[in-house]
XYZ file of C-alpha atoms in Angstrom:
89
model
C 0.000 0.000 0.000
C 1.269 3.553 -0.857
C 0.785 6.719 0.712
C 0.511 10.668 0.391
C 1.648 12.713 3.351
C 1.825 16.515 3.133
C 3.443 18.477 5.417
C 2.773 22.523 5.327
C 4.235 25.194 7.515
C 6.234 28.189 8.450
C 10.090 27.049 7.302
C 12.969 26.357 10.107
C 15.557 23.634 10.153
C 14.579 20.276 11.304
C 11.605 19.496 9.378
C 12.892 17.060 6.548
C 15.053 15.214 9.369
C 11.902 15.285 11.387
C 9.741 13.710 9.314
C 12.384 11.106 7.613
C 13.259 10.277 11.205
C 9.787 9.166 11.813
C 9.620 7.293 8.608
C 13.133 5.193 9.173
C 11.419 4.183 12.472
C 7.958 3.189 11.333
C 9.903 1.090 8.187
C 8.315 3.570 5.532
C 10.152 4.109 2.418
C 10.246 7.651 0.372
C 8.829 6.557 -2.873
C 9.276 10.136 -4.409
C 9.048 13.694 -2.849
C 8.708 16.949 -3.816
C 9.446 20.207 -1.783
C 9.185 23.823 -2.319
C 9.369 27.251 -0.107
C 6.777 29.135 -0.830
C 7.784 32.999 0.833
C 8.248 31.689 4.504
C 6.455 28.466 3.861
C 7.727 24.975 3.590
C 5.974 22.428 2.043
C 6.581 19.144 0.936
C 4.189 15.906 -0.885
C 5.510 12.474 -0.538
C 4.639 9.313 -1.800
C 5.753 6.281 0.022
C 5.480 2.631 0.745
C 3.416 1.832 3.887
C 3.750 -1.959 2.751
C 6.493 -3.195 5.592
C 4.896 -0.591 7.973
C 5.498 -2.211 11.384
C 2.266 -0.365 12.550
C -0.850 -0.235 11.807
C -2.128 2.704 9.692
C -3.660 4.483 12.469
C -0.532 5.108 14.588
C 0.708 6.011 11.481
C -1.471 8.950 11.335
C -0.735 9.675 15.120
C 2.598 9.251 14.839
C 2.448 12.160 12.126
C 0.160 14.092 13.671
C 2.183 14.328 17.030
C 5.649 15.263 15.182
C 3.516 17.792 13.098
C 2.664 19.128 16.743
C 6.517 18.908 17.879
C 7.920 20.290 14.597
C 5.088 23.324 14.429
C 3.914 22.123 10.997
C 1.009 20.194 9.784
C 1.343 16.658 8.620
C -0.905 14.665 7.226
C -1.240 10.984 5.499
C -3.727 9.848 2.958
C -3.682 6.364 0.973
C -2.906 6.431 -2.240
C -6.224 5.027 -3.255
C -7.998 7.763 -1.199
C -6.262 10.151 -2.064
C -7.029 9.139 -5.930
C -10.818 8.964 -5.385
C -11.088 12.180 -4.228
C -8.895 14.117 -7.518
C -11.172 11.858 -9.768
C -14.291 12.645 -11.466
């Protein structure tokens, strides 16, 4: 199973590390990324492989949503498949 996870906020150093720190742990591999600053903003899409995620998706999404917290940024992870409904008419 792939995933999207987004992460948006005000730029500062530590947020890549942050994030790929939290993936090495979990076992999720960076699939492709892209990442931009926008003015003051970071922001970055990834795709990645949940498939030898030693978690369940749920603390997935906690996981995220707690370093999001830490890092003063907002993460968030979608399914691929989800994530493809909803851009599809």
């Amino acid at each position: 199973m792939k995933g999207i996870i987004t992460v948006v906020g005000k730029d500062k150093v530590g947020i890549i590390a942050g994030i790929s720190n939290e993936l090495l742990h979990l076992n999720i591999n960076i699939l492709d990324v892209t990442q931009t600053i926008m003015e003051d903003f970071f922001t970055m899409i990834m795709l990645v492989d949940l498939s030898n995620s030693n978690v369940s998706f749920d603390k997935i999404k906690e996981t995220f949503l707690s370093k999001g917290k830490e890092l003063g940024v907002d993460v968030k992870i979608q399914r691929e498949e989800i994530f493809n409904s909803m851009h599809t008419l």
